[in-house]
Coordinates of C-alpha atoms and ligand atoms in Angstrom, one line a residue:
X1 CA 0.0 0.0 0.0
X2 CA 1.6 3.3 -0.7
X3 CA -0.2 7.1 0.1
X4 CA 2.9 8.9 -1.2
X5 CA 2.2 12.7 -1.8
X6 CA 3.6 14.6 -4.7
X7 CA 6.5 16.4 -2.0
X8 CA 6.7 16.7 1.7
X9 CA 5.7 20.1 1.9
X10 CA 3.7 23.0 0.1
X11 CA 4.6 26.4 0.2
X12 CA 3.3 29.3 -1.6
X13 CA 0.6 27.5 -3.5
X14 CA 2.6 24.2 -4.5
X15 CA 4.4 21.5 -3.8
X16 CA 8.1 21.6 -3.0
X17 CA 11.0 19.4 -1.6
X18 CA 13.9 19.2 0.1
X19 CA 15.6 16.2 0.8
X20 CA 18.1 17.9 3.0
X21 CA 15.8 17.2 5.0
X22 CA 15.5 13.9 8.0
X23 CA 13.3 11.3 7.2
X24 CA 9.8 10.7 8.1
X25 CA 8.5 7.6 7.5
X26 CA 4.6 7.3 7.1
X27 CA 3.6 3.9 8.4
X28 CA 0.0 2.0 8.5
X29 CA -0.9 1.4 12.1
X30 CA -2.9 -1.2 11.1
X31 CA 0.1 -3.1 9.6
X32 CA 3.6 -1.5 10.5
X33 CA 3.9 -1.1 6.7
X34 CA 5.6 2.2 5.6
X35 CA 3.5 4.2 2.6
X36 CA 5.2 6.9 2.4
X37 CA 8.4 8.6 3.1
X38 CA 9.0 12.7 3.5
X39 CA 11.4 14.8 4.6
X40 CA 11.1 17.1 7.8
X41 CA 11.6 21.3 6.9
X42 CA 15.4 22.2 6.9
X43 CA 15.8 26.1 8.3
X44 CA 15.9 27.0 4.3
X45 CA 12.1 25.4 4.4
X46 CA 10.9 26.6 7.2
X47 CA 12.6 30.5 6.1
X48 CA 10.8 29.5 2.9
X49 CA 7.3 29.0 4.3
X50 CA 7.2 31.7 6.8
X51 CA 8.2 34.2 3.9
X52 CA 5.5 33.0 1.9
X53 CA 3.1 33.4 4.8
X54 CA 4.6 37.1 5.6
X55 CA 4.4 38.6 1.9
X56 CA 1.1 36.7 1.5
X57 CA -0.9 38.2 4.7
X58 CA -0.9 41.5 3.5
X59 CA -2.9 40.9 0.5
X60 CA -5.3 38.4 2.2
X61 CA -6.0 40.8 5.1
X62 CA -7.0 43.3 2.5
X63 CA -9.6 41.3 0.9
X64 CA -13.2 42.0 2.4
X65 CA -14.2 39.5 5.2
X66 CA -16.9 38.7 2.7
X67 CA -14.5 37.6 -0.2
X68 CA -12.4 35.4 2.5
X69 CA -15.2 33.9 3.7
X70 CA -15.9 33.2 0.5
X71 CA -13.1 30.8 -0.1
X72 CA -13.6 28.6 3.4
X73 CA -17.3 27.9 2.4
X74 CA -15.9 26.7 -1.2
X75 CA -13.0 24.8 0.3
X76 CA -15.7 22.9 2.7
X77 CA -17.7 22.2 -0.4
X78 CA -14.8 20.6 -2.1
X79 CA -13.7 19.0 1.5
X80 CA -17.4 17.3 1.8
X81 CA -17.3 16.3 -1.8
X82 CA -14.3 14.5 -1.5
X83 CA -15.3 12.8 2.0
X84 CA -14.8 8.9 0.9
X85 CA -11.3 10.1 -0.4
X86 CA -9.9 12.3 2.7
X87 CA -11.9 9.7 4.9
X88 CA -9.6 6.7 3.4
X89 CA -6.4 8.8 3.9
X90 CA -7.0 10.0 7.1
X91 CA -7.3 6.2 8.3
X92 CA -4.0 5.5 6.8
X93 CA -2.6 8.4 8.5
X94 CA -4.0 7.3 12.1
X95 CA -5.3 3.7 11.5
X96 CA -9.1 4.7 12.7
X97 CA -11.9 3.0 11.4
X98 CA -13.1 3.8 7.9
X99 CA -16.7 4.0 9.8
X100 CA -15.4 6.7 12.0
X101 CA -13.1 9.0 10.1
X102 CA -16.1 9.3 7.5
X103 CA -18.3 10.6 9.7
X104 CA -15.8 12.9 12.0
X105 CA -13.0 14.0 10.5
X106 CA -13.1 15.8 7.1
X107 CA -16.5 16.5 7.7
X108 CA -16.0 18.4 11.0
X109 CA -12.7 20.2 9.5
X110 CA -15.3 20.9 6.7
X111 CA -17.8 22.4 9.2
X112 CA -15.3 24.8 11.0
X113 CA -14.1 25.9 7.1
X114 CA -17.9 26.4 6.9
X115 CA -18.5 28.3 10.3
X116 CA -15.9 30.7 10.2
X117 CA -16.2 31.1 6.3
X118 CA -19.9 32.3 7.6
X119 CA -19.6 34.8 10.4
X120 CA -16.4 36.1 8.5
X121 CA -17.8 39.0 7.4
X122 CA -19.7 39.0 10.6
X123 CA -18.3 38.5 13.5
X124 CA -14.5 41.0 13.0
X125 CA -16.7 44.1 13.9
X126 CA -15.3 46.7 16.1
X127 CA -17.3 49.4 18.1
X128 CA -17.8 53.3 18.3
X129 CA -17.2 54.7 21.9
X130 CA -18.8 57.9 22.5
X131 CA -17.0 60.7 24.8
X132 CA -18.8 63.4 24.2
X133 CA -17.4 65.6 22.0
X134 CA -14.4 62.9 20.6
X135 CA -15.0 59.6 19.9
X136 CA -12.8 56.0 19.7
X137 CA -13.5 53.0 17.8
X138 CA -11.5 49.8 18.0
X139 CA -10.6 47.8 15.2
X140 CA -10.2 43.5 15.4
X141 CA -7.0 43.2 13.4
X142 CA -5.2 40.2 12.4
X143 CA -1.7 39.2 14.4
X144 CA -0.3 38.2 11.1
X145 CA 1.7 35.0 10.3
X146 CA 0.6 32.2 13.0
X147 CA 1.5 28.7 13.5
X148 CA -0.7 25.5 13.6
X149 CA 1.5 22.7 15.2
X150 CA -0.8 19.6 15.3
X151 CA -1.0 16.3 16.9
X152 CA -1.8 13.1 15.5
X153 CA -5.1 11.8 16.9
X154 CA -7.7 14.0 14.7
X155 CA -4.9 15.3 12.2
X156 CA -7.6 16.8 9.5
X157 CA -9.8 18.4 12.2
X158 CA -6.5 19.8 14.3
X159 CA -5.6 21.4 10.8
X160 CA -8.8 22.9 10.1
X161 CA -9.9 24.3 13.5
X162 CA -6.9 26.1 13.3
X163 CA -6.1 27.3 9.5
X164 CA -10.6 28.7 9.4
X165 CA -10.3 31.3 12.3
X166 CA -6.9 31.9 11.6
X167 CA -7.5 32.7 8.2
X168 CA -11.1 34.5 8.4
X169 CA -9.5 36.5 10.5
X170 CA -7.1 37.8 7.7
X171 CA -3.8 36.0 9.0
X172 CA -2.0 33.7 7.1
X173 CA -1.3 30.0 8.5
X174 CA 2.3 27.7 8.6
X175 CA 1.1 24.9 9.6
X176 CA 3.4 21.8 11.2
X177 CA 1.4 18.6 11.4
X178 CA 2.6 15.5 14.1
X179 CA 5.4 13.2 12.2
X180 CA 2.9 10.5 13.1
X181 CA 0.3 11.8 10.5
X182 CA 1.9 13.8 7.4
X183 CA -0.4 13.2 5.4
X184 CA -3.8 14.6 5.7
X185 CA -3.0 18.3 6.0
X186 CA -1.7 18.3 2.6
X187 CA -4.6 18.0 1.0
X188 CA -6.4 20.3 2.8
X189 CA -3.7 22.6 1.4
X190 CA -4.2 21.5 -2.2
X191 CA -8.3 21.6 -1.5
X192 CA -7.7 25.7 0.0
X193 CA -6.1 26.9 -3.2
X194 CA -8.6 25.3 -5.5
X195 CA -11.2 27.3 -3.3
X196 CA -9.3 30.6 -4.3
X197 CA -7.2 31.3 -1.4
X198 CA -4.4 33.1 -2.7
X199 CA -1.0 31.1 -2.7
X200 CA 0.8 31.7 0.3
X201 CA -2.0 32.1 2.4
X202 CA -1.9 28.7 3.9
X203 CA 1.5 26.5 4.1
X204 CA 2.1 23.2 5.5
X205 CA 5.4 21.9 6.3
X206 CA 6.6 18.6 8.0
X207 CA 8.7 18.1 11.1
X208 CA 9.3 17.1 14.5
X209 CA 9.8 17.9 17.7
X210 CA 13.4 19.6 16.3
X211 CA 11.5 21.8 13.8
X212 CA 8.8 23.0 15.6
X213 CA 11.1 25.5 17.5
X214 CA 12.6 26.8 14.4
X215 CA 8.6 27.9 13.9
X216 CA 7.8 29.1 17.3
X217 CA 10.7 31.2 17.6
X218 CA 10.8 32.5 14.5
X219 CA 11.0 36.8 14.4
X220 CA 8.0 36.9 11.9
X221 CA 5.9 34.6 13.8
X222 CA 2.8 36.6 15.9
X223 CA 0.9 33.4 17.4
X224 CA 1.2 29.7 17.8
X225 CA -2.0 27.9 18.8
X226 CA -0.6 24.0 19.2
X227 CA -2.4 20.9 20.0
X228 CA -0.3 18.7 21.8
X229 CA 1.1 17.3 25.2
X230 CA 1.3 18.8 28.4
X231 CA 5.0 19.2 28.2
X232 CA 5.2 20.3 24.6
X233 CA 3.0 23.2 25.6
X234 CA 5.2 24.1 28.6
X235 CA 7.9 24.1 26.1
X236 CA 6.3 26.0 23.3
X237 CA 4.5 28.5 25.9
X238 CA 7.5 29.3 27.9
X239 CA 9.3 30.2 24.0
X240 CA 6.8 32.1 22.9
X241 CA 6.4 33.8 26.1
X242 CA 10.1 34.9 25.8
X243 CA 9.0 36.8 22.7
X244 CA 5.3 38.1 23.7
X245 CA 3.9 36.0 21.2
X246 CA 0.6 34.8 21.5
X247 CA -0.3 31.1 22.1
X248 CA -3.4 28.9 22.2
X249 CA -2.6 25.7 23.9
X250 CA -4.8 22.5 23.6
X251 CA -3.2 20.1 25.8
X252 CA -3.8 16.9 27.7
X253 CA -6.5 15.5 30.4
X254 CA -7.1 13.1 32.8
X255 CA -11.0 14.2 32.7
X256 CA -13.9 12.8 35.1
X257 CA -17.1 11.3 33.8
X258 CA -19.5 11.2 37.2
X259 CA -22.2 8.8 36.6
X260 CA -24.8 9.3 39.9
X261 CA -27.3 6.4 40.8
X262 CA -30.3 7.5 39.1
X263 CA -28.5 8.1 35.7
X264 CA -30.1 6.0 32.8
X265 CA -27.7 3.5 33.1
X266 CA -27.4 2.1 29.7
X267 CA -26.7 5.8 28.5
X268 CA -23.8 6.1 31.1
X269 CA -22.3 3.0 29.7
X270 CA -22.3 4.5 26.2
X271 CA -21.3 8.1 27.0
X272 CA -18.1 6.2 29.2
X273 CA -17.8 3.9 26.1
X274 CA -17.7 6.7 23.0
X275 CA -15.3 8.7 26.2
X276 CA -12.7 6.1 26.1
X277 CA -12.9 3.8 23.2
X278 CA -13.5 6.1 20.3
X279 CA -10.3 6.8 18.0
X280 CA -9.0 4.0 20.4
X281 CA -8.9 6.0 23.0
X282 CA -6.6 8.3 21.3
X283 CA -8.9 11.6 22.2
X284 CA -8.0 14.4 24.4
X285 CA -10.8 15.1 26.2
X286 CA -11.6 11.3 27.1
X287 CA -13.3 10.7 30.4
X288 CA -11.2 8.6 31.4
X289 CA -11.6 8.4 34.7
X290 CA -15.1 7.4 35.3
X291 CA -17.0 7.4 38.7
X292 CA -19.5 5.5 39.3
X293 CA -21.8 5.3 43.0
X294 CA -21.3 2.6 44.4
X295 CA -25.0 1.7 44.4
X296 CA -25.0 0.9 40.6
X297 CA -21.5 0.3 40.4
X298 CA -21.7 -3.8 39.5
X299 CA -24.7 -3.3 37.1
X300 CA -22.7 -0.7 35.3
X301 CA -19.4 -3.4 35.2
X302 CA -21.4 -6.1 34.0
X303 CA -23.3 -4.2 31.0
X304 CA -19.8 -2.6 30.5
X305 CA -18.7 -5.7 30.3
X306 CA -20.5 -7.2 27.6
X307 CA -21.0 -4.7 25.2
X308 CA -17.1 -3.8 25.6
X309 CA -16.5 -7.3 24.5
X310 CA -18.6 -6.9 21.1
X311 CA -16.6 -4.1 19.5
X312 CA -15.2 -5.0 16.5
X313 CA -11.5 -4.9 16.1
X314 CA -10.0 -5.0 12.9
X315 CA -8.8 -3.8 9.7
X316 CA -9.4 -0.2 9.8
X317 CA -10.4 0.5 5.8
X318 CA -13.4 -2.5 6.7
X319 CA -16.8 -0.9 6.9
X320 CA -18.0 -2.9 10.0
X321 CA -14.5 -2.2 12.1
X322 CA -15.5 0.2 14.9
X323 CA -12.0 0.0 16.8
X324 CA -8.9 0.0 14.6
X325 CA -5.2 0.1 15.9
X326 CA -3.4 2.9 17.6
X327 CA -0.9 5.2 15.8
X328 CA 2.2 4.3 16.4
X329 CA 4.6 1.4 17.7
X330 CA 5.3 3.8 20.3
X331 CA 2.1 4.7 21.6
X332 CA 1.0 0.8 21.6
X333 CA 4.4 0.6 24.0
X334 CA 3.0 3.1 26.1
X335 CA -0.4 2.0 26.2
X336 CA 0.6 -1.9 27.3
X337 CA 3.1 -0.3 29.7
X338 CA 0.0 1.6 31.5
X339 CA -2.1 -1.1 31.3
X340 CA 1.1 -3.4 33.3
X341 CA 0.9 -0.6 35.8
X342 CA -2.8 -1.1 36.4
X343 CA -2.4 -4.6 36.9
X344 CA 0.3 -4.7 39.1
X345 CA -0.6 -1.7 41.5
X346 CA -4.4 -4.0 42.2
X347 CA -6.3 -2.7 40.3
X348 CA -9.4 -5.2 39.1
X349 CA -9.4 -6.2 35.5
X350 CA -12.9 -6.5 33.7
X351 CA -11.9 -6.9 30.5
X352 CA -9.1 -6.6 28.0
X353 CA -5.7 -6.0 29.2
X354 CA -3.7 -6.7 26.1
X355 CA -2.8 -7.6 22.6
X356 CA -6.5 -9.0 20.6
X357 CA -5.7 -12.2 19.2
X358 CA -8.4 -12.1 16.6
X359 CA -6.0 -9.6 14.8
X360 CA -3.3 -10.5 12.9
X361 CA -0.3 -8.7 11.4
X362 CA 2.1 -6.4 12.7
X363 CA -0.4 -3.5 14.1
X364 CA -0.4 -1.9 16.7
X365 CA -3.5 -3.4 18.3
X366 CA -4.6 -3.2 21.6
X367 CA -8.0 -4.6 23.1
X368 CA -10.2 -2.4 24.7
X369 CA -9.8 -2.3 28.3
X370 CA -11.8 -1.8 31.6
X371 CA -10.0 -1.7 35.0
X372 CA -12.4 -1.2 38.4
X373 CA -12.0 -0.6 41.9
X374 CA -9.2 2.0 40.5
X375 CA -8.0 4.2 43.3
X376 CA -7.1 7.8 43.0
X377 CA -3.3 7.5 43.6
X378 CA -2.9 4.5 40.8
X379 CA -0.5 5.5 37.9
X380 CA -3.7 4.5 35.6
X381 CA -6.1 7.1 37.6
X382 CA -3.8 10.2 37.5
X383 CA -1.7 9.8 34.3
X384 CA -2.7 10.4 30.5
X385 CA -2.7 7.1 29.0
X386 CA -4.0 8.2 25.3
X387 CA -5.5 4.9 24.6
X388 CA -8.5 2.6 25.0
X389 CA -8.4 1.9 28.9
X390 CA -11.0 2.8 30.9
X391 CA -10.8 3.4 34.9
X392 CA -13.8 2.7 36.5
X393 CA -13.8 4.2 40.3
X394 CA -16.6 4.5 43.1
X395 CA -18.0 6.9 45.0
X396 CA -20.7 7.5 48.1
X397 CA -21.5 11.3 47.7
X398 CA -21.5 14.2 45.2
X399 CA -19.2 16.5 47.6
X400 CA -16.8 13.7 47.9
X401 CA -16.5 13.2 44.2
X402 CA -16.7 16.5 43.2
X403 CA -13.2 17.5 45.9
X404 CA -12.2 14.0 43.8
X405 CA -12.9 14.7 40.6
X406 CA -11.0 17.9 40.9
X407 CA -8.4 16.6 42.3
X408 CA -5.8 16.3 38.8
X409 CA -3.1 19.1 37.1
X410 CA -5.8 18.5 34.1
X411 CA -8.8 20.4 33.5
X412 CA -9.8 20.1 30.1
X413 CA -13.2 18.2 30.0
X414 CA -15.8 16.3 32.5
X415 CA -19.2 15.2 32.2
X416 CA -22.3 14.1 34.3
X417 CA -25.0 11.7 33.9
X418 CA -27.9 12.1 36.6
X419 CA -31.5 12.4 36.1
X420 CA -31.2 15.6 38.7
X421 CA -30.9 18.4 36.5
X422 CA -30.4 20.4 39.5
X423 CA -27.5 18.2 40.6
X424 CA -26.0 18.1 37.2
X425 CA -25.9 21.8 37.3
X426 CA -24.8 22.1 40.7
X427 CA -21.9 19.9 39.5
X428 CA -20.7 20.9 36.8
X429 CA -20.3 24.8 38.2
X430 CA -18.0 23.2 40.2
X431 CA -15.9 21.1 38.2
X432 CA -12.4 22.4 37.0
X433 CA -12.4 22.4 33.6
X434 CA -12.9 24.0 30.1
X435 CA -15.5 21.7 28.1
X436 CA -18.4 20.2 30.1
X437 CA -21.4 18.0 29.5
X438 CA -24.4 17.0 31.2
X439 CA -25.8 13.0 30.5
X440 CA -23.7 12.8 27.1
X441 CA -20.2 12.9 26.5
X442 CA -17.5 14.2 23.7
X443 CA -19.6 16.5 21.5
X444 CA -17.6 18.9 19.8
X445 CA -19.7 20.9 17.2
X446 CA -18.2 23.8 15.7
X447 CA -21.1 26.2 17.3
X448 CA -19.1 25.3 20.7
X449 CA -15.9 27.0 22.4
X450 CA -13.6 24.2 23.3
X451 CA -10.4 24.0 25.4
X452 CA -8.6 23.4 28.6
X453 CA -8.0 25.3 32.0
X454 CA -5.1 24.3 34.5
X455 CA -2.6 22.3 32.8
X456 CA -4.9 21.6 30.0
X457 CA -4.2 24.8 28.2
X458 CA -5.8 28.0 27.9
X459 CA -7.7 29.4 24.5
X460 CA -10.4 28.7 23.0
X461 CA -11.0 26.7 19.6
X462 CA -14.5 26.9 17.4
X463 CA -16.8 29.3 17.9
X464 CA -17.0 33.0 17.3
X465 CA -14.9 32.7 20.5
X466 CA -11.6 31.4 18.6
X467 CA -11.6 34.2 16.6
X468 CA -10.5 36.9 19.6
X469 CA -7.4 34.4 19.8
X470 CA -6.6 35.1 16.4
X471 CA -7.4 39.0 16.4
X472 CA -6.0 42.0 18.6
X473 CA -8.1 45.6 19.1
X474 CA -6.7 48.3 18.2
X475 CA -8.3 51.3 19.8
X476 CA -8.1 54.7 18.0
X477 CA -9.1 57.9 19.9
X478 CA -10.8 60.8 17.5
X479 CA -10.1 64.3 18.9
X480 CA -13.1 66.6 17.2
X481 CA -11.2 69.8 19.0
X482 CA -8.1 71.8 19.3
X483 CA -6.1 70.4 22.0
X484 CA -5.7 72.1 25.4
X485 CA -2.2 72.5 26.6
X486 CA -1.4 73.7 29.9
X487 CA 2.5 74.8 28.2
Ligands
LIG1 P1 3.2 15.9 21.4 O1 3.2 16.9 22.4 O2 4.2 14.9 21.4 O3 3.3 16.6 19.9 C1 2.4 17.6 19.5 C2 3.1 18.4 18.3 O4 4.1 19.2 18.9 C3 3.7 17.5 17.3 O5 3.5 18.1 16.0 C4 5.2 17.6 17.6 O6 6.1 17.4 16.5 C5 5.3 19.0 18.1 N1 6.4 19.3 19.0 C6 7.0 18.5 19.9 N2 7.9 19.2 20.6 C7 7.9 20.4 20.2 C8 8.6 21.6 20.6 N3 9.5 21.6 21.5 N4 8.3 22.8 19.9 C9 7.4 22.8 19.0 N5 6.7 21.7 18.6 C10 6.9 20.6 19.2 O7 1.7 15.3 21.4 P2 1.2 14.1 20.5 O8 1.7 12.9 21.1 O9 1.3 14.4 19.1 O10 -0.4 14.2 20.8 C11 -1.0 13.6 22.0 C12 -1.2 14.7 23.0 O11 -2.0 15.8 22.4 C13 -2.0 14.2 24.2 O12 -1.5 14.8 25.3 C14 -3.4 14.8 23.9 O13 -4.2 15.0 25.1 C15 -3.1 16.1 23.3 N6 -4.3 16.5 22.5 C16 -5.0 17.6 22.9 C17 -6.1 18.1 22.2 C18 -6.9 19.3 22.7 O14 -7.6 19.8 21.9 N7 -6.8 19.7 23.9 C19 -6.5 17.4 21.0 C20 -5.7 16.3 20.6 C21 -4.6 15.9 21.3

């Protein structure tokens, strides 16, 4: 199988190479094979791109917001009109199921093309302040060349959300995807300009954790906004901190999912299930530490159970596959490692717990996993594992899981289930954290701000909201008289 792209990078409208450059391999989760090789941005690339960017903004910014706008909407047309084909490459990317990425992944990069390709001409309004005789209006201006540095779960939809307020904002876009997934942001690239962007406008170049700093430090560089790990953003916020850039940061969790004892059960079990098993696990805001009162707590295990152990495993590009490998050799490493941990510090395996045997190959397959009776200090309770393994723990009362729920560096997600609206409320006000939901679990539609506080990140993404973290005001005062000097 090969998914070779016509160069590793594209700059200022086309394709281009260097093979100065290291090697990145592209490999199939769901078979180890390699299907494509590129070559990470050498300094003379990465000078290259951000020039583009630079020279290009100018012109871009000028255009109306109506005329930008414009070319998002197109480019989502084209997106959703080649779904099957972006669909097929983003599993070969990331090795998710055929049946997911075609529902999730171009299509929701196509909706934020589509949302902020709508309130373009919109939502970039300033105001008029009256002071009496003078006057001041502000202005919502572009910062100018920003970065997008990606990470490899969602690598489409990481593009997108970044590249459509960034650019119906009037700034121009160099954007870095993981070395994991090279692929996908390519042709979202390709897909801009034959919307009409203007070349330049948008970039992509490849590279690791060596070339993102040539990016984040680089002079003509206004804003990052990365998706990543907690201590990639420390790294990449403490840079750009050095040089007042601005950053959006969309980084790890650990998040709780509280399911009380008169929650519909059944829709508990599939808001835990879709919050931990979906991209295998691979998802950022997973509630991955789910708490369950101890009055239900064996009916939930035992319906958990079951319908855990009828997932469908398998090659990913297979319509009925619902769980496909993780990403990388590394990650399935990591992910048997954790699951080691939970074993040997007690806690109670339900089901899972290592490599499927129904799957053959060299991919990097892991079975979905439940662990109970998980304690708060376990490795498995308190660290990211970034795969499909569930921690199931109990609880007596809401204040007590509330303090425990809260109780993590993370804060970018939780959820509820209760049939006590009034409780859900109640407790969701007081968990610690950016993206909440009551009796579901993991909707991110574009309409929504999303994003992290404590060591989750800070920012927002989607919404009319993203687009003040890819603006600044700039306030002009009017004089209307002479102006009184006391010399
Ligand atoms: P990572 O932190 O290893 O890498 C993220 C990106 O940063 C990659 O493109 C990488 O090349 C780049 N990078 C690494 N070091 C860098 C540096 N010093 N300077 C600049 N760039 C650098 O993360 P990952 O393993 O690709 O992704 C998994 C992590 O991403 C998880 O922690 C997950 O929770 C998080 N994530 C967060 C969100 C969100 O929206 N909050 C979404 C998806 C994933």
């Amino acid at each position: 199988m090969r998914a070779q792209p016509k160069a590793s990078h594209f700059i200022d409208g086309e394709y281009v190479e260097d093979t100065a450059g290291a090697v990145i391999e592209s490999i199939y989760p769901a078979t180890g094979e390699v299907i494509a090789e590129l070559y990470a941005a050498t300094p003379a690339i990465v000078e290259r791109a951000v020039a583009s960017a630079k020279r290009a903004q100018r012109e871009w910014a000028a255009m109306s917001p109506t005329a930008r706008g414009r070319v998002l909407k197109r480019a989502a047309e084209i997106m959703r009109e080649r779904n099957r084909e972006l669909s097929e490459l983003e599993t070969l990317d990331t090795g998710k199921p055929i049946q997911e990425t075609i529902i999730a992944d171009p299509t929701s990069g196509a909706d934020s093309l589509e949302f902020f390709g709508g309130i373009a001409a919109s939502a970039l309004n300033g105001s008029h302040i009256p002071l009496g005789g003078d006057w001041a209006y502000t202005k919502r201006v572009p910062l100018g060349v920003c970065v997008g540095i990606g990470a490899w779960n969602y690598p489409q939809q990481i593009c997108c959300w970044k590249a459509a307020p960034a650019l119906a904002a009037g700034n121009a876009m160099v954007f870095k995807p993981s070395e994991n997934t090279p692929l996908g942001a390519l042709k979202i690239a390709e897909i801009l300009i034959e919307a009409g962007l203007p070349k330049g406008v948008f970039n992509v170049i490849q590279g690791d954790r060596e070339t993102g700093p040539l990016l984040v430090n680089h002079p003509d560089v206004a804003k990052i906004s990365l998706t990543g790990s907690v201590p990639t953003g420390r790294k990449v916020a403490g840079a750009a901190a050095g040089q007042m850039k601005h950053v959006t940061m969309e980084l790890g969790g650990k998040s709780p999912l509280i399911v009380f004892d008169d929650a519909d059960i059944d829709s508990a079990i599939g808001g835990a299930m879709l919050g931990n098993f979906y991209s295998t696990g691979q998802v950022c805001s997973n509630g991955t530490r789910v708490f369950v009162q101890k009055r239900i707590k064996e009916a939930f295990l035992d319906r958990l159970k079951a319908r855990t152990e009828k997932i469908v495993i398998g090659d990913p590009l297979r319509e009925e596959t619902q769980m496909g490998p993780l990403v990388s050799r590394a990650q399935h490493e990591k992910v048997l490692d954790y699951i080691e941990k939970g074993k040997s510090e007690g806690a109670r395996l339900i089901t899972g717990g290592g490599i499927p045997n129904d799957v053959s190959g060299e991919g990097f397959y892991v079975q979905p996993t439940v662990f109970a009776d998980v304690t708060d200090d376990m490795t498995i309770a308190r660290e990211e594992i970034f795969g499909p393994v569930m921690c199931v723990l109990d609880f007596d009362d809401e204040a007590e899981v509330v303090a425990r729920a809260n109780a993590t560096e993370f804060g970018l997600s939780g959820g509820v289930f209760t049939a006590d609206l009034t409780r859900a409320h109640r407790v969701v006000d007081q968990l610690q954290a950016g993206t909440l939901w009551i009796n579901t679990y993991n909707l991110c539609p574009v309409e929504i701000p999303f994003g992290g506080s404590k060591q989750s990140g800070f920012g927002r993404e989607n919404s009319a909201s993203a687009l003040e973290h890819y603006t600044e005001l700039k306030t002009v005062y009017v004089a209307m008289g002479p102006v009184e000097s006391p010399y």
